[in-house]
Coordinates of C-alpha atoms in Angstrom, one line a residue:
Chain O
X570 CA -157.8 -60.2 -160.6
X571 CA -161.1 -61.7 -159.2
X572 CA -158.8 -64.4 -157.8
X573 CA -157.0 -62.2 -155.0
X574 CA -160.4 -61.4 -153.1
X575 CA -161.4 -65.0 -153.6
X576 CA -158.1 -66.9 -151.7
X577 CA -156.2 -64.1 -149.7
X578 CA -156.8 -64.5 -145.9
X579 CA -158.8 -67.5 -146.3
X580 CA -157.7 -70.6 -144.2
X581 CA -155.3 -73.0 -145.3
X582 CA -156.2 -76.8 -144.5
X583 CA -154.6 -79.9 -145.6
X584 CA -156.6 -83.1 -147.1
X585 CA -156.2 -84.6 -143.1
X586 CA -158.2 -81.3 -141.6
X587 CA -154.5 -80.2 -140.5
X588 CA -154.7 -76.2 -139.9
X589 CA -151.6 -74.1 -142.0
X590 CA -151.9 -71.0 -141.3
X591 CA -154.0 -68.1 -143.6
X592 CA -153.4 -67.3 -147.2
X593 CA -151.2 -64.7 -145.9
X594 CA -149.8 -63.7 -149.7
X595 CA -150.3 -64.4 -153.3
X596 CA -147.1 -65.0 -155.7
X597 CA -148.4 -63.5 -159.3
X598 CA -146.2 -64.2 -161.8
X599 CA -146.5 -61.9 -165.3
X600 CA -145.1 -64.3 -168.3
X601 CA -146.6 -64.1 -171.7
X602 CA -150.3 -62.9 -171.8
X603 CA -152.5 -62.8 -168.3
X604 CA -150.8 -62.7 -165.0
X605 CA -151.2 -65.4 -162.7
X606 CA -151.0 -66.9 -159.3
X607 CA -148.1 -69.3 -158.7
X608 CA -147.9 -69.7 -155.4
X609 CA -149.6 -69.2 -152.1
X610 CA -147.8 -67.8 -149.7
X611 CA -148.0 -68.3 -145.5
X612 CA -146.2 -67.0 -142.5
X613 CA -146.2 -64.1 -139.9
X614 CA -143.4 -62.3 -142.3
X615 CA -145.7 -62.1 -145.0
X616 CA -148.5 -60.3 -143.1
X617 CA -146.4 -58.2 -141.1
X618 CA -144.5 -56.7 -144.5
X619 CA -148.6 -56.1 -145.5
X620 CA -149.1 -53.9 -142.6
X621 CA -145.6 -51.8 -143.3
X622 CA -142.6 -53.4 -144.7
X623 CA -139.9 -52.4 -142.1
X624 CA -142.7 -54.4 -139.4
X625 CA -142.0 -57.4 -142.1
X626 CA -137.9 -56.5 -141.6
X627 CA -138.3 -56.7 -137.9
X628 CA -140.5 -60.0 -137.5
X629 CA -137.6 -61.7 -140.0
X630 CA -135.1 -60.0 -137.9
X631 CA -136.8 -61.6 -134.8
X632 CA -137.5 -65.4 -136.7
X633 CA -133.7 -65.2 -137.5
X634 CA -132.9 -65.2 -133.6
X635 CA -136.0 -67.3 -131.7
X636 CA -136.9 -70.6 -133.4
X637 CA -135.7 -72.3 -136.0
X638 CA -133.9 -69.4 -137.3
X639 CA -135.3 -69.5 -140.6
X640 CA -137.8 -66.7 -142.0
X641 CA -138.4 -67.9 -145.1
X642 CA -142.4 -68.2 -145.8
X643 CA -144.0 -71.7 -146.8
X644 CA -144.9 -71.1 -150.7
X645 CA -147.9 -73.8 -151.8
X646 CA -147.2 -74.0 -155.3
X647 CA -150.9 -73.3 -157.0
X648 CA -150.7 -77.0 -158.5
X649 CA -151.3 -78.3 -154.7
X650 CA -154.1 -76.3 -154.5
X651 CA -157.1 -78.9 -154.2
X652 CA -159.7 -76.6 -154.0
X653 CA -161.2 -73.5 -153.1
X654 CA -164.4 -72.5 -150.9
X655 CA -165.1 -71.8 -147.6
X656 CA -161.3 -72.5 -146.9
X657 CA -158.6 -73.4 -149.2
X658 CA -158.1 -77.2 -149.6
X659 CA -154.1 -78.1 -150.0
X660 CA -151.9 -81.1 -150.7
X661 CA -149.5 -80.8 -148.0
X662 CA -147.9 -82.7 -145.4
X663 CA -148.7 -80.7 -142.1
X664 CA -145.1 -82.4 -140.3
X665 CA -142.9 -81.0 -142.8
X666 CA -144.9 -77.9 -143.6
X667 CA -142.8 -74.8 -143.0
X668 CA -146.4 -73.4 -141.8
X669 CA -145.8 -75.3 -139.1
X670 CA -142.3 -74.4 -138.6
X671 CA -142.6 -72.3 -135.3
X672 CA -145.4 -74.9 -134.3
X673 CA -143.2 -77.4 -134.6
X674 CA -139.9 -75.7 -132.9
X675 CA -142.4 -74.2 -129.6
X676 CA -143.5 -78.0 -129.3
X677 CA -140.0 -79.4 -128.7
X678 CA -138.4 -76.2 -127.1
X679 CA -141.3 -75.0 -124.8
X680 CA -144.4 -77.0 -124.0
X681 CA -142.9 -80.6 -123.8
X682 CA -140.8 -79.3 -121.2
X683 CA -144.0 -78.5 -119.3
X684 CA -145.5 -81.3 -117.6
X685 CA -149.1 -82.3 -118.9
X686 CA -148.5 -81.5 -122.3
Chain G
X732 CA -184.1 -84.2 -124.6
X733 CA -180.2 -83.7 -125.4
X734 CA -180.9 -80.0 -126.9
X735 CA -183.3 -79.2 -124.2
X736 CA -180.5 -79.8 -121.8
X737 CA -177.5 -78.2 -124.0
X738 CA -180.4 -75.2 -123.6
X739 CA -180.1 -75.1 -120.0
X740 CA -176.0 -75.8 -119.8
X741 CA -176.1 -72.6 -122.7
X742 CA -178.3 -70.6 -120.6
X743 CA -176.2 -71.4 -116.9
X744 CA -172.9 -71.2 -119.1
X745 CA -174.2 -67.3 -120.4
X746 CA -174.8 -66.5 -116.7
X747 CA -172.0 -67.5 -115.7
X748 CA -169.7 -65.7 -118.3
X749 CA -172.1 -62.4 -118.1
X750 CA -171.1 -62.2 -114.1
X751 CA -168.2 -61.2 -113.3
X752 CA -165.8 -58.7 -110.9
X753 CA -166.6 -55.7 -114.0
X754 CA -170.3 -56.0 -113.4
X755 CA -170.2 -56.8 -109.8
X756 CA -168.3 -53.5 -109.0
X757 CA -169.4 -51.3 -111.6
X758 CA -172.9 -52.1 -110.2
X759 CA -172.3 -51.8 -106.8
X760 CA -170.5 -48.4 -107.4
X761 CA -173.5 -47.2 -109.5
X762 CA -176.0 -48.3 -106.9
X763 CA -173.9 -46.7 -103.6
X764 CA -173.6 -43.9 -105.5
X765 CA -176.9 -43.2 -107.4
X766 CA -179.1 -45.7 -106.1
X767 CA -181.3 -46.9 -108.7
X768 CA -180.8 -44.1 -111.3
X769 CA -178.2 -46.4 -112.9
X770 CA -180.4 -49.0 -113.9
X771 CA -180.7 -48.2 -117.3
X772 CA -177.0 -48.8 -118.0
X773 CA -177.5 -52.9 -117.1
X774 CA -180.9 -52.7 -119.3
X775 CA -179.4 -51.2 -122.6
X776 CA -175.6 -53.3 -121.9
X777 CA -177.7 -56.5 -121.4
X778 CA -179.9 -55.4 -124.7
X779 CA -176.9 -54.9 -127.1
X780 CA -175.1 -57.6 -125.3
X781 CA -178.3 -60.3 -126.1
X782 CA -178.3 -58.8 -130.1
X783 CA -174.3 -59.3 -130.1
X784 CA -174.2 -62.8 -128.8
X785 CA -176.9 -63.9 -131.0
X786 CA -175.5 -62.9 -133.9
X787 CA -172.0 -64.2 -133.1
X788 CA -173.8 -67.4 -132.5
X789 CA -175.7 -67.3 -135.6
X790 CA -172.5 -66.2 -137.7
X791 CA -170.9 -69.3 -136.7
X792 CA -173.6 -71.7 -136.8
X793 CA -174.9 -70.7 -140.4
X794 CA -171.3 -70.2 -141.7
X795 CA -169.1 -72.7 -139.9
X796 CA -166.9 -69.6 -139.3
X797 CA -166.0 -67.4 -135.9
X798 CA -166.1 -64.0 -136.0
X799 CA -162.8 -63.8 -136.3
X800 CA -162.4 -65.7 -139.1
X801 CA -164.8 -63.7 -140.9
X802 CA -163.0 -60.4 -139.8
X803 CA -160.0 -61.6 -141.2
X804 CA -161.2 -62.6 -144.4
X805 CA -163.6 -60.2 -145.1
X806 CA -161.1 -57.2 -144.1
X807 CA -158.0 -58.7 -144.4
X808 CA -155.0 -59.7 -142.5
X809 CA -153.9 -56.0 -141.5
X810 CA -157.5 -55.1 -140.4
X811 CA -157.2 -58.1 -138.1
X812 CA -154.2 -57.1 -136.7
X813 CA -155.8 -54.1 -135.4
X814 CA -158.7 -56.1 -134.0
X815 CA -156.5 -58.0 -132.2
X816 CA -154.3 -55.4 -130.7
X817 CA -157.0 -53.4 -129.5
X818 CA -159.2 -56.6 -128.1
X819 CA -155.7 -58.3 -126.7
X820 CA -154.7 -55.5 -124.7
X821 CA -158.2 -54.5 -123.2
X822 CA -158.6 -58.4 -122.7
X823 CA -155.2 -58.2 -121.1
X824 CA -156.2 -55.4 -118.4
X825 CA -159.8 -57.8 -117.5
X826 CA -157.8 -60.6 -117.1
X827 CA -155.9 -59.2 -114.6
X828 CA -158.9 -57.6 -113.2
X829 CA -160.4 -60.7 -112.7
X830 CA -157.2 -62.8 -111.4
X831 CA -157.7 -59.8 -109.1
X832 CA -161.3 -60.9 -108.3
X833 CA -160.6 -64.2 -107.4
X834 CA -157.3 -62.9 -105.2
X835 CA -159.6 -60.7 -103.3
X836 CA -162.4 -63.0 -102.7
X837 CA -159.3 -65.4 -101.2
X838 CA -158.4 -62.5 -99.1
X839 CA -161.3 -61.4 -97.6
X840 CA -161.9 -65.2 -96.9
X841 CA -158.1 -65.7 -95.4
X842 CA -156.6 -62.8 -94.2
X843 CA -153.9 -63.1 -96.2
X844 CA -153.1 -59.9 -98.6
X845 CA -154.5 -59.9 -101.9
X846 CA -150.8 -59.9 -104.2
X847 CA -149.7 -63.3 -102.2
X848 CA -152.8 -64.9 -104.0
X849 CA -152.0 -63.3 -107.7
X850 CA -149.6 -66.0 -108.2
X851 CA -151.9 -69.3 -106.7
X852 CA -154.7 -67.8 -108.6
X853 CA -153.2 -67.5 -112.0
X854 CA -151.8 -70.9 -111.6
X855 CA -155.0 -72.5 -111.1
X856 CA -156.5 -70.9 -114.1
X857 CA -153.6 -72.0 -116.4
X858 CA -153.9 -75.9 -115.3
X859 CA -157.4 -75.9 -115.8
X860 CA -156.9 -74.9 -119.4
X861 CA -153.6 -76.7 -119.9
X862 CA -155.4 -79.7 -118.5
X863 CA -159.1 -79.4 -118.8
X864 CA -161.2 -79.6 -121.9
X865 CA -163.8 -77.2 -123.7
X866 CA -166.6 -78.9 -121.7
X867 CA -165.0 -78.5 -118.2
X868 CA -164.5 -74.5 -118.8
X869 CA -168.0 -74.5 -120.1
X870 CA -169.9 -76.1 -118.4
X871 CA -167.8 -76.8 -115.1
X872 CA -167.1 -73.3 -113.8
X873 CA -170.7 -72.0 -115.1
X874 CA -172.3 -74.6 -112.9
X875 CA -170.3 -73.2 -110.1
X876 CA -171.4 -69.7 -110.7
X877 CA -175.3 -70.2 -110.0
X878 CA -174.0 -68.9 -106.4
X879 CA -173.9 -65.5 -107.7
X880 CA -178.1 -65.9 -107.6
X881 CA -177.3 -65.5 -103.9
X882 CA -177.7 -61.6 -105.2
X883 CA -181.1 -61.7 -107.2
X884 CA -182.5 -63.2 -103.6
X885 CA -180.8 -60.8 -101.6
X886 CA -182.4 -58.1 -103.5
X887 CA -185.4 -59.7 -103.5
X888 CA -185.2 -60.1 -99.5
X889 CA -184.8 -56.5 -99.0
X890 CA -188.2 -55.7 -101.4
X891 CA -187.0 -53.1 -103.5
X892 CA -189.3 -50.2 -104.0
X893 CA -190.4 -51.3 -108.0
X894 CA -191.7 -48.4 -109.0
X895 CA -188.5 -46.4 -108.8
X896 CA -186.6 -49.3 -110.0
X897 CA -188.6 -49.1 -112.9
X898 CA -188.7 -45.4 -112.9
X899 CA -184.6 -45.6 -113.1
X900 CA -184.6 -48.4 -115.9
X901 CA -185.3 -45.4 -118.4
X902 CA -182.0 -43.1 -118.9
X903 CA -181.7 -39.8 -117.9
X904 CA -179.7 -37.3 -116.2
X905 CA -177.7 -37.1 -113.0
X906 CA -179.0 -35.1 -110.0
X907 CA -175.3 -34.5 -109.2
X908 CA -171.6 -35.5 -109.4
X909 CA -172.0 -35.7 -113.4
X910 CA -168.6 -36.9 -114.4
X911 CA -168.5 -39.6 -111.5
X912 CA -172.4 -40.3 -113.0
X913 CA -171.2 -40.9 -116.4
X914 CA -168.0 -42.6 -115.7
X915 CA -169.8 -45.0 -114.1
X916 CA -172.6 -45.7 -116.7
X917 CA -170.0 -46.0 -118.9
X918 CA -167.9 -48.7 -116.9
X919 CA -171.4 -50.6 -116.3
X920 CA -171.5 -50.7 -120.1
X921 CA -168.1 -51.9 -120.3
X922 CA -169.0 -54.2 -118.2
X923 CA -171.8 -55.6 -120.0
X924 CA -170.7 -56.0 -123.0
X925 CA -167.8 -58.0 -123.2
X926 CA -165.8 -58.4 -126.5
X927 CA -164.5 -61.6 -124.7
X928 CA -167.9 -62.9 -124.0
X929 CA -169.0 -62.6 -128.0
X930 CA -165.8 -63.7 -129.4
X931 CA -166.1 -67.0 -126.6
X932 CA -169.0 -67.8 -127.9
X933 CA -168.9 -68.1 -131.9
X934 CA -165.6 -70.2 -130.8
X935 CA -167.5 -72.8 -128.6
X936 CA -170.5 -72.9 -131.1
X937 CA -167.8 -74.3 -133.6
X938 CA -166.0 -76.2 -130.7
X939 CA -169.8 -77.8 -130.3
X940 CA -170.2 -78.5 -133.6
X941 CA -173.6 -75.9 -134.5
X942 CA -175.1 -76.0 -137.1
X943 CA -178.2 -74.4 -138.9
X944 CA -180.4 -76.7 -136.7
X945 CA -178.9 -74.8 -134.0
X946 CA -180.6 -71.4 -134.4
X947 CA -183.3 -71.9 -132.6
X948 CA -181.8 -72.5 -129.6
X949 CA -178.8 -69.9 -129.9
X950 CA -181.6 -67.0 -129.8
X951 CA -183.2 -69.0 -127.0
X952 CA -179.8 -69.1 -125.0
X953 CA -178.6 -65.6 -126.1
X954 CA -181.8 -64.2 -124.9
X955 CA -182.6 -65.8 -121.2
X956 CA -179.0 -66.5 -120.5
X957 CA -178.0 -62.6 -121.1
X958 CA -181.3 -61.3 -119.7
X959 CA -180.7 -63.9 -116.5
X960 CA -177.0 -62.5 -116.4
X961 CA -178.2 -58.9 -116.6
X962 CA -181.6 -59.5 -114.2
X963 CA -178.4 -60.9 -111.4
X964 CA -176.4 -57.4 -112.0
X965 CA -179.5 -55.8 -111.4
X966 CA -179.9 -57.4 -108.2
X967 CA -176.3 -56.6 -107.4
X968 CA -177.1 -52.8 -107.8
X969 CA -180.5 -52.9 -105.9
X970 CA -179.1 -54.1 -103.3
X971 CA -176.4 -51.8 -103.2
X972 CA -178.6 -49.2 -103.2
X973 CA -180.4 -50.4 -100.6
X974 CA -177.6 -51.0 -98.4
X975 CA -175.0 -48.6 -98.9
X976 CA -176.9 -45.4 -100.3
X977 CA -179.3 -44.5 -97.4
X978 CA -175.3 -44.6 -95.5
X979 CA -173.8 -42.4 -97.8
X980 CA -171.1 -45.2 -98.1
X981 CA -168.6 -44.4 -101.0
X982 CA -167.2 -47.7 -102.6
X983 CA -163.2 -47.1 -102.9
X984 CA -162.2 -51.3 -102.4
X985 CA -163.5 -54.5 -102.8
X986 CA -163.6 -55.4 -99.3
X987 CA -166.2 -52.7 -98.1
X988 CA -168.6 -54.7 -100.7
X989 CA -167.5 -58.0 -98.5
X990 CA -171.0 -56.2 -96.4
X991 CA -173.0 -56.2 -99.3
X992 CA -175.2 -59.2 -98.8
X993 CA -175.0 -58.9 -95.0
X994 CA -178.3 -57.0 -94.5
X995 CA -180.2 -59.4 -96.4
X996 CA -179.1 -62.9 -95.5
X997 CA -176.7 -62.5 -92.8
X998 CA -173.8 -64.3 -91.7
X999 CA -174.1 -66.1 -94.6
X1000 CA -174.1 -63.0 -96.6
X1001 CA -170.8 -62.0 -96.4
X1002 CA -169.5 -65.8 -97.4
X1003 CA -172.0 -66.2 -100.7
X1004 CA -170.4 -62.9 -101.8
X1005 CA -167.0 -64.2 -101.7
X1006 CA -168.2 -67.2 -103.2
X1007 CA -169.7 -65.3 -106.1
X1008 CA -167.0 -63.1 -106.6
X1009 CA -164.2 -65.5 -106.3
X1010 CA -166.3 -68.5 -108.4
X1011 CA -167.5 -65.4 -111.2
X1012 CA -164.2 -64.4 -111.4
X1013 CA -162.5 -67.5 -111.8
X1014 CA -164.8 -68.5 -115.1
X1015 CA -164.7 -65.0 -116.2
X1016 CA -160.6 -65.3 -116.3
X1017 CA -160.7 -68.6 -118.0
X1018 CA -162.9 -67.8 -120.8
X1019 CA -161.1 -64.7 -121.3
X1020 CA -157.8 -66.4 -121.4
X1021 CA -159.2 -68.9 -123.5
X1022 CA -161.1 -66.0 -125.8
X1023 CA -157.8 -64.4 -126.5
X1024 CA -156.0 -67.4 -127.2
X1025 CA -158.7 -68.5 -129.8
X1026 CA -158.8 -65.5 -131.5
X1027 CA -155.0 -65.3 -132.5
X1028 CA -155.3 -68.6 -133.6
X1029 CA -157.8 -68.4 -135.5
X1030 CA -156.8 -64.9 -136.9
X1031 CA -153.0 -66.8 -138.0
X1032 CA -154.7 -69.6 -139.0
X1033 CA -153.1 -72.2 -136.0
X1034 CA -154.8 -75.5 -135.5
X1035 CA -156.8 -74.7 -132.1
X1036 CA -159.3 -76.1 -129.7
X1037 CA -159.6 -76.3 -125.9
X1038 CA -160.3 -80.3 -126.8
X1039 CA -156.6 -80.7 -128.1
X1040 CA -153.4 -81.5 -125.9
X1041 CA -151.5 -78.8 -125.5
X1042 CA -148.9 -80.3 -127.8
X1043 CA -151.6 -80.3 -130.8
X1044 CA -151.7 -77.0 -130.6
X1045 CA -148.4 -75.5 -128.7
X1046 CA -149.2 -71.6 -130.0
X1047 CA -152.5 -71.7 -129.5
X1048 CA -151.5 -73.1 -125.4
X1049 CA -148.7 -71.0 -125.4
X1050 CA -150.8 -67.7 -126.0
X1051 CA -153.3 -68.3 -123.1
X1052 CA -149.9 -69.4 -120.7
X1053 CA -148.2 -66.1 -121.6
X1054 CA -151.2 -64.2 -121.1
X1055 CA -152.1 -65.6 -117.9
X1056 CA -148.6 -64.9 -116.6
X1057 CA -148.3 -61.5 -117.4
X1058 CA -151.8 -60.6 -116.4
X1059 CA -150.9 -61.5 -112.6
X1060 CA -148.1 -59.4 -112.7
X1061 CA -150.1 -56.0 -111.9
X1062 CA -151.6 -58.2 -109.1
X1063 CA -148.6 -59.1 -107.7
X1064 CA -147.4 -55.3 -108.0
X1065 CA -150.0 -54.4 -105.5
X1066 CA -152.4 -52.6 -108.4
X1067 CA -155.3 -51.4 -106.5
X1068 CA -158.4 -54.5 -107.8
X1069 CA -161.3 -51.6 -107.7
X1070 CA -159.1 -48.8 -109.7
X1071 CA -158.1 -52.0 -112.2
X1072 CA -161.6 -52.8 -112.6
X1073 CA -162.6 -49.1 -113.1
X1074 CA -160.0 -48.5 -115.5
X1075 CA -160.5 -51.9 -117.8
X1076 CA -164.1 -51.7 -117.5
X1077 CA -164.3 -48.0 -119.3
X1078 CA -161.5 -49.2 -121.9
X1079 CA -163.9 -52.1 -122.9
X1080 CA -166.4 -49.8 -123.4
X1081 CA -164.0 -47.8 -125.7
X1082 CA -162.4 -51.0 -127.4
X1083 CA -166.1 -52.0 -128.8
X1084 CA -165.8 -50.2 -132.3
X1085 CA -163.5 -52.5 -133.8
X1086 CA -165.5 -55.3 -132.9
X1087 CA -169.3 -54.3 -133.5
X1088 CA -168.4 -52.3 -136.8
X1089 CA -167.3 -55.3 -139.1
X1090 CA -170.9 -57.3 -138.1
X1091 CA -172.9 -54.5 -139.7
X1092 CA -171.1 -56.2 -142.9
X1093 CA -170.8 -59.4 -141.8
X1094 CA -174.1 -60.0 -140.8
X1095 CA -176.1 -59.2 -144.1
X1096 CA -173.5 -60.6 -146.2
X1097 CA -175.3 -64.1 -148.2
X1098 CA -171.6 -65.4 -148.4
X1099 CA -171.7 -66.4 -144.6
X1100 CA -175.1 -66.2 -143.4
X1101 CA -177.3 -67.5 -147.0
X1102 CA -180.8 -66.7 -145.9
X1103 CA -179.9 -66.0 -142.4
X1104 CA -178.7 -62.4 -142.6
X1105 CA -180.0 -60.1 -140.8
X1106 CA -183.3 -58.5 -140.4
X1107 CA -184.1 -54.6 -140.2
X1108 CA -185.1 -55.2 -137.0
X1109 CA -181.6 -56.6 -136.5
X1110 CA -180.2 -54.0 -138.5
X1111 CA -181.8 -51.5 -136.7
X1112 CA -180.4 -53.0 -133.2
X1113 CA -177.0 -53.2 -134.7
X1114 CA -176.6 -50.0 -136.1
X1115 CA -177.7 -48.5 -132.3
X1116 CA -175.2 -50.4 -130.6
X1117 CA -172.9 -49.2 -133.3
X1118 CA -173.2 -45.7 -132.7
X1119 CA -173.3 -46.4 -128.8
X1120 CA -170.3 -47.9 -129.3
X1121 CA -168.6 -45.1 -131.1
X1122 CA -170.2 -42.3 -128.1
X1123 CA -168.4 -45.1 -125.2
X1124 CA -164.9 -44.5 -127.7
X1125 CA -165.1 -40.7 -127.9
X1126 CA -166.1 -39.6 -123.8
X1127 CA -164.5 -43.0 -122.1
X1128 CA -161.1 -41.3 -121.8
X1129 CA -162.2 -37.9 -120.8
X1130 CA -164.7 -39.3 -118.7
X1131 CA -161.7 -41.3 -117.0
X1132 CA -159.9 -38.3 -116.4
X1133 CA -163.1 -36.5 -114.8
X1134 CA -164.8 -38.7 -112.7
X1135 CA -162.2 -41.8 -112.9
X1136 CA -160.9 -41.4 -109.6
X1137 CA -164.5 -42.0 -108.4

C-alpha cells in the first residue's frame, strides 16, 4: 500500500486553510479485488490506540468524562479528499468538524471565561 | 532595506533567546570554579547550536514545514509522542527555571523572598502571550535583552588575559574536582543548546512567512546571532573567573552572582545584572512557553499561531496557560533557583537525542529540502553533534549524581 506512507500523519486542512488535526488513521476496507482506503481518520483516540491499545482505552475512557463526552474519531470519507501533497486538502466544514470537537467544547468551557480571549 | 533590518531584529532576537538563567549560571559556576578552562564548553555548544538553528531555519523555509511537522510525518505519530514527552518535560523543568530567574532578579532588587514573586512572574508571562502577538515576543523582549551586553563590557573592563582564554577555548582535562568539572561542562552544554531555542525558531520562520529567498539571511542570523549569544556567555564566565576564582568563591545561589558585575562597573554593576537576568529570563520563559505550546499543536495538527486570539486557537492557548501554571509551582515550593537550573540544564543536555537524530534524515531528504539538503560539510557537523548528543545522554545522570551537588 504505497498510499499509507503517502497520507498517514500528514496535516489535515480544509479548502478555508482551517487546521483538522493529523491523518491520525487510515480506514482500509478489503471488498472484491484490491484493498482500499475509505476513510481518513482523526482524533487523539486514534493515535493513542497506535502507541498501545489500552493508552487508546484510557484517552476514550477520559473523552467520555471531560468535553463533550463523545470519543468517537472524525472519519473524512476518501471522496472529500481534495487532494494530496504537502498536506492533505479536505472538504470539510471546520465548525461542525468533530476534529474540532474538543476545540470547540475548551472555547466555550475554558478560555471565554478568561478575560482577553 | 526591510530584510537588512529583519537581519538585525533576527540577530538581537537570537541573542536574546541564546541568554538566559541556564547560561548565565552554568557559566558563572564554570568560571568560579575552573576559571577559564571551561571555555571550550560555550565554543563547541554555540558551534552545534549555530549548525542546529540553521538548519531548523532552513527546514522550514525550503519546506514550508517545522521540525515538528516533519518529525511527525516522517516518523509517525507514536515517534512524536516520544519527542514530545521527552522535550515537554525538560522544557517543563527550564520554564520553571527561568520563572525562577526572573523571581530572583525581583528579589535581589526588592527584598522580598524569591517564591512571593513565582506567582507575579508567571502571570506576567501568560498575559503577554494571551495578549501579545508573535512580533511583541520576538522582537519586544529581545530588544530588552541587549542589557545582558552589560557582561561582554564588563569582561572587557577587567582585560582578560587572552592568551589563556584562548588557551582554555580548546577542551581538555580537569586539574581537579573531575566530577564537579564535567557536570559542569555538561550543564554549559545544556545550556547552549536549547531544544526550545531550535524548535522556536522553525515556528517563527513559518509565523514570518520564509521562504527560499530567505536562506540567505537565516545562515546570516543563525551564525552572528548564536556566535553574539555565545561571545556574551563568554563574557559572563571571564568575568567570573576574574572575580570570583582568585577568591576561591564557590557559587551555591543566585544572589552571590548579584557581585558579579560589581568589580568592573560598580554600583551600576550589581543593578545591570539584575536587569539581565530578570529581562533574559523573562524572554527565555516566553519563548519556551510558547515553544511547547507550538510544538503540540503542530504535532496534533491544531490551528496555531501567537498572531491568533486565544479563542482561534483555545488548545494551542490552553497548553502554554497550563504550562506556565504548573511551572511556578516548584517556585512557589521554595525549590532552590541554582539547584533547578543545575538539574534542568544537564537534563537538556540528555534530552538532545530525540531531537538532533531525526535531522540527520530530515535534512538530506529531497522531499523537504529539494536542492537544499545538506552538505557533507553539514553532514559532517550534524553527525558530531549527534554523537555529542548521545555522550551528554549516557554520563548526564551519573555525572548528576557525582558532582551534581556542586
Amino acid at each position: 500500500m504505497h498510499l499509507i506512507g503517502e497520507v498517514l500523519d500528514k496535516q489535515i486542512v480544509n479548502r478555508n486553510g482551517q487546521y483538522l488535526g493529523k491523518v491520525d488513521g487510515l480506514i482500509i476496507t478489503v471488498g472484491r479485488g484490491r484493498p482500499c482506503v475509505t476513510q481518513l481518520e482523526t482524533g487523539g483516540t486514534v493515535l493513542a490506540t497506535r502507541i498501545h491499545s489500552r493508552l487508546g482505552a484510557w484517552a476514550a475512557a477520559l473523552r467520555r468524562r471531560w468535553g463533550d463526552g463523545d470519543p468517537t474519531p472524525e472519519r473524512i470519507p476518501w471522496s472529500h479528499v481534495d487532494s494530496v501533497g504537502i498536506t492533505v486538502t479536505v472538504d470539510a466544514d471546520a465548525r461542525t468538524s468533530r476534529a474540532r470537537a474538543w476545540e470547540r467544547w475548551l472555547r466555550r468551557h475554558v478560555v471565554s471565561h478568561i478575560p482577553g480571549h | 532595506m526591510k530584510k537588512f533590518l529583519e537581519i538585525a531584529l533576527g540577530i538581537v532576537t537570537s541573542v536574546g533567546g541564546f541568554l538566559e538563567a541556564g547560561s548565565i549560571a552554568t557559566a558563572a559556576q564554570g568560571g568560579a570554579a575552573f576559571g577559564y578552562r571551561l571555555s571550550w564548553a560555550i565554543l563547541i555548544g554555540t558551534i552545534a547550536l549555530i549548525v542546529l538553528v540553521e538548519m531548523s531555519g532552513r527546514l522550514a523555509a525550503v519546506s514550508g514545514h517545522t521540525i515538528t511537522d516533519a518529525i511527525r510525518e516522517r516518523f509517525g505519530g507514536p515517534f512524536f509522542v516520544l519527542v514530545l514527552v521527552v522535550v515537554g518535560l525538560v522544557s517543563y523543568l527550564v520554564l520553571a527555571t527561568e520563572i525562577a530567574g526572573v523571581a530572583t532578579a525581583l528579589s535581589m532588587a526588592t527584598g522580598l523572598a524569591t517564591r512571593w514573586w513565582a506567582v507575579p512572574v508567571a502571570f506576567a508571562v501568560w498575559i503577554l502571550l494571551w495578549r501579545g502577538t508573535f512580533g511583541m515576543v520576538e522582537y519586544g523582549v529581545s530588544l530588552l535583552g541587549l542589557v545582558t551586553i552589560a557582561f561582554l563590557v564588563g569582561a572587557l573592563k577587567l582585560h582578560p588575559a587572552w592568551a589563556q582564554l584562548g588557551t582554555g577555548l580548546l577542551p581538555h582535562r580537569p586539574p581537579n574536582h573531575a566530577a564537579q568539572y564535567w557536570f559542569v561542562a555538561v550543564s554549559i552544554l545544556g545550556a547552549s543548546i536549547s531544544p526550545y531555542l531550535y524548535m522556536f525558531y522553525s515556528s517563527g520562520a513559518i509565523e514570518d512567512h520564509w521562504d527560499e529567498s530567505y536562506l540567505g539571511m537565516n545562515r546570516l542570523v543563525a551564525t552572528l546571532g548564536m556566535t553574539f549569544g555565545g561571545v556574551l556567555s563568554l563574557a559572563v564566565l571571564v568575568v567570573a573567573a576574574l572575580v570570583f576564582a582568585p577568591k576561591g568563591t564557590h557559587i551555591t545561589q543566585y544572589e552571590q552572582l548579584g557581585f558579579l558585575l560589581v568589580p568592573p562597573l560598580g554600583h551600576w554593576g550589581r543593578l545591570l545584572f539584575i536587569a539581565s537576568l530578570g529581562i533574559a529570563c523573562f524572554g527565555a520563559a516566553a519563548e519556551i512557553a510558547l515553544a511547547t505550546a507550538y510544538m503540540s499543536a503542530q504535532g496534533f495538527g491544531w490551528q496555531w499561531s501567537e498572531n491568533i486570539r486565544p479563542a482561534e486557537g483555545a488548545r494551542f492557548s490552553l497548553i502554554y496557560t497550563l504550562l506556565i501554571a504548573l511551572a511556578a509551582i516548584p517556585v512557589v515550593l521554595g525549590v532552590d533557583p541554582l539547584k533547578l537550573t543545575n538539574v534542568s540544564m544537564a537534563l537538556t543536555a540528555a534530552s538532545l537525542p530525540v531531537t538532533v537524530l531525526p535531522l540527520l534524515v530530515l535534512m538530506n531528504d529531497r522531499a523537504y529540502l529539494h536542492d537544499h539538503t545538506n552538505s557533507w560539510l553539514g553532514n559532517g557537523a550534524l553527525i558530531l553533534i549527534a554523537l555529542l548528543s548521545i555522550v551528554l545522554l549516557v554520563v548526564a545522570f551519573p555525572l548528576q549524581l557525582m558532582g551534581g551537588g556542586g
